Coordinates of C-alpha atoms and ligand atoms in Angstrom, one line a residue:
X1 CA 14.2 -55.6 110.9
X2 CA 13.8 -51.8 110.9
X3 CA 13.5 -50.9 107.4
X4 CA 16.3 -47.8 106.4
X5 CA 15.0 -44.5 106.1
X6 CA 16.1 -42.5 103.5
X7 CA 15.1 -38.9 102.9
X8 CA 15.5 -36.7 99.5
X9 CA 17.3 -33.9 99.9
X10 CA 18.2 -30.9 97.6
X11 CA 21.7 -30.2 97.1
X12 CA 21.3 -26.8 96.7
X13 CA 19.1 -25.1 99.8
X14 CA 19.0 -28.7 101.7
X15 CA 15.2 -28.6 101.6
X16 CA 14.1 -31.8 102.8
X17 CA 11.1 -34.2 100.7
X18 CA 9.9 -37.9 101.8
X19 CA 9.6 -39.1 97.8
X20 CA 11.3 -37.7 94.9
X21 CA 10.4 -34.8 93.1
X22 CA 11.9 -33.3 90.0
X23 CA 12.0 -29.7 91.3
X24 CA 12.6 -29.1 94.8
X25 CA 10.0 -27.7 96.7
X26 CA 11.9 -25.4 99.1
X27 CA 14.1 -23.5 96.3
X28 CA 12.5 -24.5 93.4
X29 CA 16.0 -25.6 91.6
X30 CA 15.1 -28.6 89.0
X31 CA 17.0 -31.5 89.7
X32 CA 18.9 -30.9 92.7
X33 CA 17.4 -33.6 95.2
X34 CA 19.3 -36.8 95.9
X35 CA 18.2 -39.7 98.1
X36 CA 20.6 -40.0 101.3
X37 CA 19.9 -42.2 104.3
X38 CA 17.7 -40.0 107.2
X39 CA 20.5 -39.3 110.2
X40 CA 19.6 -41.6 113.0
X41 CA 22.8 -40.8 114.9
X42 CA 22.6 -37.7 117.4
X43 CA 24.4 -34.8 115.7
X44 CA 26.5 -33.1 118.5
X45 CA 24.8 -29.8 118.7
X46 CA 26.5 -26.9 118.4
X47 CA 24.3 -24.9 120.5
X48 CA 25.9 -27.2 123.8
X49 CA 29.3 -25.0 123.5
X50 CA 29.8 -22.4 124.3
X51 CA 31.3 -20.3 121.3
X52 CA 32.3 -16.8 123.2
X53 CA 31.9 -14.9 126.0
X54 CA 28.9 -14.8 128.0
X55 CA 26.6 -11.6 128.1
X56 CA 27.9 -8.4 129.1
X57 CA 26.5 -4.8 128.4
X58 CA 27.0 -4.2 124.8
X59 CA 29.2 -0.9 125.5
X60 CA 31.6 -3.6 127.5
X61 CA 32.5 -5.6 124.5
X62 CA 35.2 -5.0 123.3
X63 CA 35.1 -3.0 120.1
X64 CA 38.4 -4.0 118.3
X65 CA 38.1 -7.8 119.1
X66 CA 37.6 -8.7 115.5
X67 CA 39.9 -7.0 113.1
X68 CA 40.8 -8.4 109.9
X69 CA 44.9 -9.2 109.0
X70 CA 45.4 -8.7 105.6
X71 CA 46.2 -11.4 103.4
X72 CA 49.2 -10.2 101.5
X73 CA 46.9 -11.1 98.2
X74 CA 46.4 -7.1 97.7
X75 CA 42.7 -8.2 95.2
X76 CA 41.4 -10.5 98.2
X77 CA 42.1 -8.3 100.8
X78 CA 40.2 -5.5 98.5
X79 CA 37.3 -8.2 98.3
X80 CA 37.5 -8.8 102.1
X81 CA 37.4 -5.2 103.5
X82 CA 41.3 -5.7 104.5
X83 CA 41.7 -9.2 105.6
X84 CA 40.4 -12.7 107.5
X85 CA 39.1 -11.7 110.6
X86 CA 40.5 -13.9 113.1
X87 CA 37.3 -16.3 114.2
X88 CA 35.5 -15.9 111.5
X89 CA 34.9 -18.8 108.7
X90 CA 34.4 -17.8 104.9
X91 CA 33.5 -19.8 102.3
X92 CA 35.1 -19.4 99.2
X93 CA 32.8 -20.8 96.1
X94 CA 33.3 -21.9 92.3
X95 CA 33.1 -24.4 89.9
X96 CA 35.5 -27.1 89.7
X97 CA 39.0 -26.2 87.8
X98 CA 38.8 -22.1 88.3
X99 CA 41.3 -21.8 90.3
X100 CA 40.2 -21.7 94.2
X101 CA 43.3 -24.3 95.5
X102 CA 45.2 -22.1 93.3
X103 CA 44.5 -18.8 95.0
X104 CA 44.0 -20.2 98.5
X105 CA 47.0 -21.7 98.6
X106 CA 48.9 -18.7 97.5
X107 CA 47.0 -17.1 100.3
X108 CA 48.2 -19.6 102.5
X109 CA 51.9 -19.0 101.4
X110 CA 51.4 -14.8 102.2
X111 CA 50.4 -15.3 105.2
X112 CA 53.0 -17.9 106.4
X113 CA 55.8 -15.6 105.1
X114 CA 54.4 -12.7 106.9
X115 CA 55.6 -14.7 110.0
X116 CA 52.0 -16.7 110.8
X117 CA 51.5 -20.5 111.0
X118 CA 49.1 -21.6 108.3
X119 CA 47.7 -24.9 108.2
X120 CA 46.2 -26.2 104.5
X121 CA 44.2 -28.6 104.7
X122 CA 43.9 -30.9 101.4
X123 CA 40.9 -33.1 101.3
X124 CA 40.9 -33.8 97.8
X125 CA 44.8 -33.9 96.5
X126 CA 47.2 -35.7 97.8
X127 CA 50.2 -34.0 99.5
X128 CA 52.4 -34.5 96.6
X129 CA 50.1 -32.7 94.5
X130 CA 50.0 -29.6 96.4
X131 CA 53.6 -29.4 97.2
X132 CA 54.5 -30.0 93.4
X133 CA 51.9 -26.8 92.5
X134 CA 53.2 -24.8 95.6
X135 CA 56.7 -25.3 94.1
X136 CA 55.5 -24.4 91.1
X137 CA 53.8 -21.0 92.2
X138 CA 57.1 -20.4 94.7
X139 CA 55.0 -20.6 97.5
X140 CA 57.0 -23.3 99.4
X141 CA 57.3 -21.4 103.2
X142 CA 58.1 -23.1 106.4
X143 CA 55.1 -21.8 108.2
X144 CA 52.9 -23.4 105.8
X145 CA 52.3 -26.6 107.0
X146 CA 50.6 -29.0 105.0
X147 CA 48.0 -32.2 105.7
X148 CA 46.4 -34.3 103.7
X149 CA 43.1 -35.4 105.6
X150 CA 39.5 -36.0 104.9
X151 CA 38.0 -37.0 108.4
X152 CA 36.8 -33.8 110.2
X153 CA 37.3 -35.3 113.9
X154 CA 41.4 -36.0 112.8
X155 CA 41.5 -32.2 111.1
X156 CA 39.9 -31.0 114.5
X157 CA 43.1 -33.1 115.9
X158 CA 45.2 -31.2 113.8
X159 CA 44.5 -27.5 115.0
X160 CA 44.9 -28.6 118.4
X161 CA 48.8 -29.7 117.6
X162 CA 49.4 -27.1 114.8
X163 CA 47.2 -24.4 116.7
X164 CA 47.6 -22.3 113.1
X165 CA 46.2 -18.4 112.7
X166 CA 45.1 -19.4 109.7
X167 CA 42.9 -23.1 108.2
X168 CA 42.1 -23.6 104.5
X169 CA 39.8 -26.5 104.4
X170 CA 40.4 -27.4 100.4
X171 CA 37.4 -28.6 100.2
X172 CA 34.3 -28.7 102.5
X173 CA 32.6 -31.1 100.3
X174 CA 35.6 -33.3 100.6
X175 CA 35.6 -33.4 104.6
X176 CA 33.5 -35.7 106.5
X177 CA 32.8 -37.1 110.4
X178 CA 32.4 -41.0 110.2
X179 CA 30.0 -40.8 113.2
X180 CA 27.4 -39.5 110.4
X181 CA 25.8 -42.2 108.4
X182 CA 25.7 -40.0 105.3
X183 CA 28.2 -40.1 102.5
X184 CA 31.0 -37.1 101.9
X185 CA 29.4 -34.2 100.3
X186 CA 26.0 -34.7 101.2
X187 CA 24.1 -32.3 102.5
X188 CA 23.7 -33.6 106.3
X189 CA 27.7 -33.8 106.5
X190 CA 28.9 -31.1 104.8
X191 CA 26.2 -28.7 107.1
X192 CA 27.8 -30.7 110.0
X193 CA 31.3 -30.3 108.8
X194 CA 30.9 -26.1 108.4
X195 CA 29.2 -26.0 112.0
X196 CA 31.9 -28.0 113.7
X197 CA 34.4 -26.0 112.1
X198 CA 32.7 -22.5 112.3
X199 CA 32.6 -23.1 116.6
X200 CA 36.3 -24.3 116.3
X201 CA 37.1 -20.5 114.2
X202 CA 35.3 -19.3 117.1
X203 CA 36.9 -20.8 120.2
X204 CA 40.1 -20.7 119.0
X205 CA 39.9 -17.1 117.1
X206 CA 41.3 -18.8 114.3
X207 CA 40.7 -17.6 110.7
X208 CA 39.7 -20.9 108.8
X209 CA 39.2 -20.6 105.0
X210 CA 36.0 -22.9 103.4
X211 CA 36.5 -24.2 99.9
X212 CA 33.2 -25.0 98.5
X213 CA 32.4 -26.7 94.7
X214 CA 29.6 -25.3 93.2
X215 CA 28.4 -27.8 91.3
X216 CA 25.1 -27.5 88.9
X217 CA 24.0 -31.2 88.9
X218 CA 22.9 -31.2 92.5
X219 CA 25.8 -33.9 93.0
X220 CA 27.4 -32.3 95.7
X221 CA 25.8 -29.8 98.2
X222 CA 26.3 -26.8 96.7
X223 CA 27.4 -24.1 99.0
X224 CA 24.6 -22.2 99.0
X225 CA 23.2 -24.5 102.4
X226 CA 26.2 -22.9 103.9
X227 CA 25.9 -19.3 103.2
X228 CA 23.9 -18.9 106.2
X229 CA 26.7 -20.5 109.2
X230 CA 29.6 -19.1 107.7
X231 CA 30.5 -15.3 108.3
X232 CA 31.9 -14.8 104.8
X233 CA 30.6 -16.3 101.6
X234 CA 32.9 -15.5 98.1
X235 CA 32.3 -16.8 94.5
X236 CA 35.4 -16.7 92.1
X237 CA 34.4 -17.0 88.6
X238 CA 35.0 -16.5 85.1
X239 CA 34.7 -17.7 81.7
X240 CA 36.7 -21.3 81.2
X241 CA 38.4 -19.9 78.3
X242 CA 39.5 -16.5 79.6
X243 CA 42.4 -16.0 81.9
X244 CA 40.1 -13.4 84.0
X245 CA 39.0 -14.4 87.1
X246 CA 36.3 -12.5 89.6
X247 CA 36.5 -12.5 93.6
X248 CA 33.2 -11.1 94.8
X249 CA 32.0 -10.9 98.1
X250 CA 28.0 -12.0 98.2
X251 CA 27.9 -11.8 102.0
X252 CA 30.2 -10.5 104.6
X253 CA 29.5 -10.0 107.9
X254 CA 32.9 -7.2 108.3
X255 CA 32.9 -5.2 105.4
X256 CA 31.0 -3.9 102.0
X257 CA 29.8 -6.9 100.1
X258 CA 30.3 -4.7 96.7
X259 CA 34.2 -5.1 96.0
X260 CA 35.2 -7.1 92.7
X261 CA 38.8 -8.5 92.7
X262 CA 39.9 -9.5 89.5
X263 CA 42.8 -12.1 88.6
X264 CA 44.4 -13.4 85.8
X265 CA 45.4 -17.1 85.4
X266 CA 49.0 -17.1 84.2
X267 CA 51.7 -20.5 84.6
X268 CA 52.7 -19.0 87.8
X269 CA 49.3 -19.2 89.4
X270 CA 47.2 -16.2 89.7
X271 CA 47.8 -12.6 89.6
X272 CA 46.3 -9.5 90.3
X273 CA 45.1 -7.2 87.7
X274 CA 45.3 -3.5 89.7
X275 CA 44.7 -1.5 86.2
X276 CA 41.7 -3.5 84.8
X277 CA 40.3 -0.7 82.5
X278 CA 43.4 -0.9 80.6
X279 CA 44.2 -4.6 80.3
X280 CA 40.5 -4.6 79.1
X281 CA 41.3 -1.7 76.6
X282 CA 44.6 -2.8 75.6
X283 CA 43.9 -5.1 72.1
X284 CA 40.7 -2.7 71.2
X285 CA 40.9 -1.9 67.1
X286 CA 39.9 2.2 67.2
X287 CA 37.7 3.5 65.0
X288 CA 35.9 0.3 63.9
X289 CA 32.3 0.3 63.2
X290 CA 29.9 -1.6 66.1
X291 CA 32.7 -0.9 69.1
X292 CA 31.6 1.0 71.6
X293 CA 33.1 2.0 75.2
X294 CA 31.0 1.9 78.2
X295 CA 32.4 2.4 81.5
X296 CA 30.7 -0.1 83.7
X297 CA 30.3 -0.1 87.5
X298 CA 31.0 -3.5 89.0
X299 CA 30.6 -3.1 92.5
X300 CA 32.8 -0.5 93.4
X301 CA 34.6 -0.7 90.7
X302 CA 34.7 1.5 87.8
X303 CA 35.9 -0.5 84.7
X304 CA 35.8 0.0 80.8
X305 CA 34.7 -2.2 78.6
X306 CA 34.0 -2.5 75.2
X307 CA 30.9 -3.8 73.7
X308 CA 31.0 -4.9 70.1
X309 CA 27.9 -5.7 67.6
X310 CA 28.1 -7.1 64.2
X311 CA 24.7 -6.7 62.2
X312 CA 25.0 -8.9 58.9
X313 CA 22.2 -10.0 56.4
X314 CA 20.3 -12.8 57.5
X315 CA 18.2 -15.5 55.4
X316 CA 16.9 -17.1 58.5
X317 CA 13.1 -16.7 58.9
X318 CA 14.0 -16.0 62.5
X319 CA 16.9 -14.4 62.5
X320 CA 19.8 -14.9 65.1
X321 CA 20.6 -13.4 68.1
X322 CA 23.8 -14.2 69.9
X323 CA 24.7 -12.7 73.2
X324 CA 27.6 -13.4 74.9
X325 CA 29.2 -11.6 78.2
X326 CA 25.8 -9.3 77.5
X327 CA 22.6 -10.4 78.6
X328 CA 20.1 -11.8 75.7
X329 CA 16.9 -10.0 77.3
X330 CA 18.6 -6.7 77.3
X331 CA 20.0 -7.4 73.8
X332 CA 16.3 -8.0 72.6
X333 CA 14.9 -5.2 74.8
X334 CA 17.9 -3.1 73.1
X335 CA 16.5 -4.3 69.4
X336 CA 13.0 -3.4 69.9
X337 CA 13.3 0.0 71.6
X338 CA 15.7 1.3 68.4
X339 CA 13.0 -0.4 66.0
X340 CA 10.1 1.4 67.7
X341 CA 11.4 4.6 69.3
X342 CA 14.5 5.3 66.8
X343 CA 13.2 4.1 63.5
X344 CA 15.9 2.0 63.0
X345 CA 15.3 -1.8 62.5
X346 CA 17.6 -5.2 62.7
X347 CA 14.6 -7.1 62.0
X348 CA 16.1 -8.8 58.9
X349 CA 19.8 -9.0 60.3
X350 CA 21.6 -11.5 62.7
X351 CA 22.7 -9.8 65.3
X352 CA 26.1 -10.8 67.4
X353 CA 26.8 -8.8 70.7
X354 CA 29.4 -9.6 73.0
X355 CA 31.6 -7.5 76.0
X356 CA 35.0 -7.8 74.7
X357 CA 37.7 -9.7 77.7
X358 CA 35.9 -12.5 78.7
X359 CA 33.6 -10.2 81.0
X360 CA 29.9 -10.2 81.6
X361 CA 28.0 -6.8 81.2
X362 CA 24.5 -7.2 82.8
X363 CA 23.5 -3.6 84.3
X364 CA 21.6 -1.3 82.5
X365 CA 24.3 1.7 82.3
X366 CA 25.8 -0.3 79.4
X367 CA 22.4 -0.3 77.7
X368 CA 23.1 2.5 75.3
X369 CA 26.3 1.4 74.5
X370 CA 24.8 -1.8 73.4
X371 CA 22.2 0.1 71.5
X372 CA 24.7 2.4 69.9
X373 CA 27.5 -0.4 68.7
X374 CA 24.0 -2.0 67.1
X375 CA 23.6 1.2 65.3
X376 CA 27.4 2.2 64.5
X377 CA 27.3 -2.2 63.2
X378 CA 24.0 -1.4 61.0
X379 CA 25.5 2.0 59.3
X380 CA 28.7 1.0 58.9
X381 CA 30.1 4.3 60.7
X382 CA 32.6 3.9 64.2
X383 CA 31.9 6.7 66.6
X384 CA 34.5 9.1 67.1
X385 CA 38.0 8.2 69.0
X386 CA 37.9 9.1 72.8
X387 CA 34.2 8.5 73.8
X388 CA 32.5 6.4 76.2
X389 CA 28.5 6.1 76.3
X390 CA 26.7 5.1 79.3
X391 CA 23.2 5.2 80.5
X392 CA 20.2 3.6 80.8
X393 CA 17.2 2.9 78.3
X394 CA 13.9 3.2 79.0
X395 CA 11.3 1.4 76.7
X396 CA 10.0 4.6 75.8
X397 CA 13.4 5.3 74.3
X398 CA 14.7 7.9 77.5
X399 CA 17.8 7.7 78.7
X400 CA 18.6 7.7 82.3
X401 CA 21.5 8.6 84.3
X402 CA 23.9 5.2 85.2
X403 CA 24.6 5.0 89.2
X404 CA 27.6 6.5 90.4
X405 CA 28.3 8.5 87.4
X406 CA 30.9 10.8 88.3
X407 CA 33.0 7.5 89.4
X408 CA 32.7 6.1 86.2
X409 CA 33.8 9.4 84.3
X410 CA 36.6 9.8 86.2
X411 CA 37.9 6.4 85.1
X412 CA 37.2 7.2 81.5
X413 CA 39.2 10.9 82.0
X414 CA 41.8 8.3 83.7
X415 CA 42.3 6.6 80.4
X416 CA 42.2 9.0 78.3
X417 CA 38.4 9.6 77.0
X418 CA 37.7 13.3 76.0
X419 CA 33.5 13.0 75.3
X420 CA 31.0 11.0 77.3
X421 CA 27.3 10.1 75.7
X422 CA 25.2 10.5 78.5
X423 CA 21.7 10.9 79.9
X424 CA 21.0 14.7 80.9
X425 CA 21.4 16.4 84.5
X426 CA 25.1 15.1 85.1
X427 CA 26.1 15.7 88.4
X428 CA 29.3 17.7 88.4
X429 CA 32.3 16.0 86.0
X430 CA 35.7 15.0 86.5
X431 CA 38.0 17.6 84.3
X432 CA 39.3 16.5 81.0
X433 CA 36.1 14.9 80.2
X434 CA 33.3 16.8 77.9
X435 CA 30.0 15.8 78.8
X436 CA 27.3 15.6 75.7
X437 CA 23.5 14.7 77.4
X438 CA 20.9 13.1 75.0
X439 CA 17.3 12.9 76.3
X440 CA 16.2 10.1 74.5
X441 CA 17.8 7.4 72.3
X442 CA 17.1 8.7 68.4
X443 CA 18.8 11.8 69.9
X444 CA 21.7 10.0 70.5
X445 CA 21.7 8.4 67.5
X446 CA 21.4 11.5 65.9
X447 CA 24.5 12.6 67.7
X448 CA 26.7 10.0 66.3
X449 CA 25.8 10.4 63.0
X450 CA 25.6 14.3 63.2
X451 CA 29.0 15.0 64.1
X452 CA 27.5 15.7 67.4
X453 CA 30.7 13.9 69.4
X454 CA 33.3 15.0 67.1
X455 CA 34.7 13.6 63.7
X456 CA 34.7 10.1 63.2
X457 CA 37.7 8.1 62.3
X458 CA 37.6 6.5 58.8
X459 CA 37.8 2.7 59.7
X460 CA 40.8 1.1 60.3
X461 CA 41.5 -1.9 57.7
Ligands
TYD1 P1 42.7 -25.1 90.7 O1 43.2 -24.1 91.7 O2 43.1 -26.5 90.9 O3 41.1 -25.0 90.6 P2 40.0 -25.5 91.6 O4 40.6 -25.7 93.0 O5 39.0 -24.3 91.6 O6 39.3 -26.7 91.1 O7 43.2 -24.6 89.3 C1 42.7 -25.2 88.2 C2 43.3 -24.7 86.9 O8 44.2 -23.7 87.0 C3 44.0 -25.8 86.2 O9 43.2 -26.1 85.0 C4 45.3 -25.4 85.9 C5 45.3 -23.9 86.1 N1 46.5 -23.3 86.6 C6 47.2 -22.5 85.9 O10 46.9 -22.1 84.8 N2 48.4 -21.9 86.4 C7 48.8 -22.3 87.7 O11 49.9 -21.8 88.1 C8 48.1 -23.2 88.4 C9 48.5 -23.7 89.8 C10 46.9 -23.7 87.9
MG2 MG1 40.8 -27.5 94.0

């Protein structure tokens, strides 16, 4: 009897071992290969179809063949460069329980109430289930049409008798062909799954919608041995306890792959937050030592966020260093430069650090503001009302000039900021905004304390 080859296979890139091995040797990800059975079966190839036209003189094609329809959700369609382009197949990643049936299927229900047939596919709830959370959201529309289905060759059925504009596959992982010997969510089927579906986007110019679990146990494939057959690839994130939620595009075949969409979780699903710099602003305490506004760039996206830093005694040997929304190697980095380049030393202090909103801060333009709510933390003293710091540090204690500064200014004149810490040679600055440069960082730390950015506030109790 033939014995029954299995193969180990990493969940993450779908590298591919013959024993198993605690780190995979393709991506290097720890714990991420699982044994599956070797596919014996022939895997219809996708390469047999054709998915398009056949050659032509490139000025022949036709130029306006793909153009995206908006999805009525105004912070997708920023994150999509205006739309789904009909054909194309995007994959839409995040861990379990942030919200991606949620925003898919209100994105199902905009675009069936904008007059096109949507077809939602649920592979993992039952039909009940997603009609009682469509009712919930109001999102119950007579051009959405609903199945509950998790064998790929009957869903393939189903867009021949629904022939939709629009699929969402809730979720990938969930969807498998029974011709495959492997199990649902394994690498070999979920690859197979996105490749039968990606021709069917193509034949059919439908836009089909990929929802993909990210999971960090290797459990699942994660979607990254997707990224490269699908057109579009999105992750939506955010911090489990925080209503925030972030859309980002990491690869996009049809647009800019730097627009952030940002949504909050309320009861009646999700909603966009147009004005982020304010709901980010909106419960800051002014004039309160170890707060300190920095206006971030997050793609294209100017937003302001405040950093905070509390510096308090410590009778650790090693004393703490907490991080949170801010990265712990910059914090450190931050620590050491004001110790050796400003005179100015934590070393006997915990310090806590965090981005205030549920948001994570990891460029370096917010690297002075960290340094400077440190400092305003240590002496007790809040900078002044109406100023925002950005720039980078060097570990020779310069500062340098953030990217794109004349965006982030502008947003900071938007709401209301007079005076802007920054490195020297500002390109030109949006009015209402007073630019004060510091070469290095003791000189802006000699600006807060100097009265060189106005009067401070006494603190507020
Ligand atoms: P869900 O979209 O099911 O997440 P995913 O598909 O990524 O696993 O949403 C999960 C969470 O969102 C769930 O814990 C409940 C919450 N939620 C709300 O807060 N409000 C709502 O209107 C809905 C539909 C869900
Ligand atoms: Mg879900």
């Amino acid at each position: 009897m033939a014995r029954v080859k299995t193969v180990f296979r990493c969940g993450e890139c779908g590298g591919e071992s013959p024993r198993w091995l605690g780190r995979c040797p393709s991506c290097e990800a720890w714990n991420t290969l699982v044994e599956e059975l070797a596919e014996t079966a022939a895997v219809p190839t996708v390469a047999a179809r054709r998915t398009g036209a056949g050659p032509m003189p490139i000025d022949r094609v036709p130029a306006d063949e793909w153009v995206a329809t908006p999805t009525g959700i105004e912070e997708l369609d920023r994150v999509l460069g205006g739309g789904l382009v009909p054909g194309s197949v995007t994959l839409v990643g995040g861990e379990p329980g942030i919200g991606k049936s949620t925003l898919l299927l209100q994105a199902a229900a905009a675009r069936a109430t904008a007059g096109d047939r949507v077809l939602y596919v649920s592979a993992e709830e039952s039909r009940q289930q997603v009609r009682l959370r469509a009712g919930r959201l109001d999102t119950l529309d007579p051009n959405l049409w609903l199945v509950a289905e998790t064998s790929l060759p009957r869903v393939l059925a189903d867009l021949e008798a629904t022939d939709p504009a629009l699929v969402v596959i809730d979720s990938v992982q969930a969807l498998a062909d029974p011709q495959l010997s492997s199990a649902p969510g394994s690498v070999a089927q979920v690859r197979h799954v996105a490749a039968q579906l990606v021709t069917e986007a193509k034949q059919r110019g439908v836009a089909i919608v990929l929802v993909g679990h990210v999971t960090k146990d290797g459990s699942l494939a994660g979607p990254r041995v997707l990224e490269h057959v699908v057109d579009t690839v999105c992750t939506f994130e955010g911090e489990r306890h925080h209503a925030l939620r972030m859309l980002r595009a990491v690869k996009h075949r049809f647009g800019p792959t730097h627009e952030l969409g940002l949504f909050q979780m309320t009861d009646r699903g999700l909603l966009g937050v147009p004005d982020p710099s304010g709901l980010f602003l909106s419960d800051r305490r002014r004039g309160v030592p170890g707060s300190v506004v920095v206006p971030t760039l997050d793609g294209n996206r100017p937003l302001l966020v405040e950093i905070q830093a509390l510096v308090t005694g410590s009778d650790l040997g090693n004393p703490r260093r907490s991080a949170h929304g801010v990265d712990g190697g910059r914090l450190n980095m931050v620590l050491a430069v004001l110790e050796e380049r400003a005179g100015i030393s934590v070393a006997k202090s915990d310090v806590y650090a965090l981005a205030a909103g549920g948001l994570r801060v990891t460029e370096p333009g917010a690297d002075l503001a960290l340094a400077l709510a440190v400092v305003t933390a240590a002496s007790d003293t809040p900078l002044p009302d109406g100023v925002v710091v950005c720039a980078e540090l060097g570990l020779g204690g310069e500062l340098r000039q953030g990217a794109r500064l004349d965006r982030r200014l502008a947003e900071a004149a938007r709401l209301g900021f007079v005076t802007a810490l920054v490195a020297p040679d500002t390109p030109e600055t949006p009015p209402g905004i007073q630019v004060v440069p510091a070469a290095t960082l003791a000189e802006a730390v000699r600006l807060c304390h100097g009265g060189g950015l106005g009067r401070p506030l006494a603190a507020v109790v």
